[in-house]
Coordinates of C-alpha atoms in Angstrom, one line a residue:
M1 CA -0.2 0.0 -0.2
A2 CA 1.1 3.7 -0.7
T3 CA 1.8 6.5 1.7
T4 CA 0.7 9.7 0.9
E5 CA 3.3 12.7 2.2
A6 CA 0.8 13.2 5.2
E7 CA 1.4 9.8 6.5
E8 CA 4.7 9.6 5.8
E9 CA 7.3 9.9 9.2
P10 CA 9.4 12.6 10.0
K11 CA 13.2 12.3 8.9
T12 CA 14.9 12.0 12.3
H13 CA 18.3 12.4 12.6
P14 CA 21.0 9.3 14.0
G15 CA 19.6 10.2 17.4
G16 CA 16.6 9.0 16.8
Q17 CA 15.2 13.4 17.0
S18 CA 13.7 15.0 14.2
A19 CA 15.1 18.3 13.1
V20 CA 13.6 20.6 14.5
A21 CA 14.3 18.8 18.2
Q22 CA 17.9 18.7 17.1
G23 CA 17.9 22.4 15.8
F24 CA 16.7 23.2 19.6
E25 CA 19.3 21.1 21.4
N26 CA 22.4 22.3 20.2
V27 CA 21.0 26.1 20.3
S28 CA 20.5 25.0 23.8
K29 CA 23.4 23.5 24.7
L30 CA 25.1 26.8 22.4
L31 CA 23.5 29.2 25.2
V32 CA 24.4 27.0 28.4
G33 CA 27.9 26.5 27.3
T34 CA 28.0 30.3 26.6
V35 CA 26.5 31.9 29.7
S36 CA 28.8 29.5 31.4
D37 CA 32.1 31.0 29.8
L38 CA 30.8 34.3 30.6
G39 CA 30.0 33.5 34.0
G40 CA 33.2 32.1 34.2
V41 CA 34.9 35.9 32.5
A42 CA 33.0 37.6 35.7
S43 CA 34.0 35.6 38.5
L44 CA 37.4 35.6 37.3
G45 CA 37.5 39.5 37.2
F46 CA 36.0 39.9 40.1
Q47 CA 38.6 37.9 41.7
I48 CA 41.1 40.0 40.3
V49 CA 39.9 43.1 41.0
R50 CA 39.2 42.3 45.0
W51 CA 42.9 40.7 44.9
A52 CA 44.1 44.2 43.2
I53 CA 42.5 46.3 45.8
R54 CA 43.5 44.5 48.3
P55 CA 46.6 45.5 51.4
P56 CA 49.2 45.1 52.0
Y57 CA 49.9 47.5 48.6
R58 CA 53.7 47.7 47.5
V59 CA 54.3 50.2 45.7
A60 CA 58.4 49.6 44.4
S61 CA 57.6 46.3 43.8
F62 CA 54.8 47.7 41.5
F63 CA 57.1 50.1 39.9
S64 CA 59.9 47.2 39.9
Q65 CA 57.7 45.0 38.0
L66 CA 56.5 47.2 35.7
D67 CA 60.4 48.3 34.7
F68 CA 61.0 44.5 34.0
V69 CA 58.1 43.9 32.0
G70 CA 58.1 47.0 29.9
V71 CA 61.4 47.8 29.8
G72 CA 63.2 45.3 30.3
S73 CA 61.6 43.3 27.5
T74 CA 63.3 45.7 24.8
F75 CA 65.6 43.2 23.6
L76 CA 63.5 40.9 23.1
V77 CA 60.9 43.1 21.1
C78 CA 63.5 44.3 18.8
L79 CA 64.7 40.6 18.5
T80 CA 61.0 39.3 17.4
G81 CA 60.9 42.3 15.5
T82 CA 63.9 41.8 13.6
F83 CA 63.1 38.3 12.4
T84 CA 59.2 39.2 11.8
G85 CA 60.3 42.2 9.4
M86 CA 63.5 40.0 7.8
V87 CA 60.8 37.1 7.0
F88 CA 58.3 39.3 6.0
A89 CA 60.0 41.3 3.6
H90 CA 61.8 38.2 2.0
Q91 CA 58.2 36.9 1.0
S92 CA 56.1 40.5 0.0
A93 CA 59.3 40.6 -2.3
R94 CA 58.1 38.2 -4.5
A95 CA 54.5 39.4 -4.8
F96 CA 56.2 43.0 -5.2
E97 CA 58.3 41.2 -8.6
L98 CA 55.1 40.4 -10.6
F99 CA 54.2 44.2 -9.7
N100 CA 57.7 45.6 -10.5
A101 CA 57.2 47.7 -7.3
E102 CA 60.2 46.3 -5.0
S103 CA 60.5 49.7 -3.9
M104 CA 57.3 49.4 -1.6
V105 CA 58.8 46.1 -0.1
G106 CA 60.8 48.6 2.9
P107 CA 57.7 51.0 3.8
T108 CA 55.1 48.3 3.2
V109 CA 56.8 46.0 6.0
A110 CA 58.2 49.1 8.5
L111 CA 54.0 49.2 8.9
T112 CA 53.0 46.4 9.1
V113 CA 55.3 45.4 11.6
T114 CA 55.1 48.8 13.5
R115 CA 51.1 48.0 13.2
E116 CA 51.4 44.0 14.7
L117 CA 53.4 44.9 17.7

């Protein structure tokens, strides 16, 4: 006996659920995961603020650490910038050869490395 379209059962996925139920389940999992992640970030932010304003205040140590992280890492930043610039210049020089614009390699690399670092 032939069945009509109205009598056919809804299409199911491997889990035995209909496409609509599967879609709602996926959306709900995404929503729960997002809310959980946002809650974790908010909790971390609260703990950071709580520990940052807690005594004792070590101002000299704070500025010493700023100097170590900022000025103390100048050599590492320059070294990273140098090698990044050399690789980028090497790769972009080949592309600029196609357009006969080799003179633009230097300014392009300087601008790009400055923006990235």
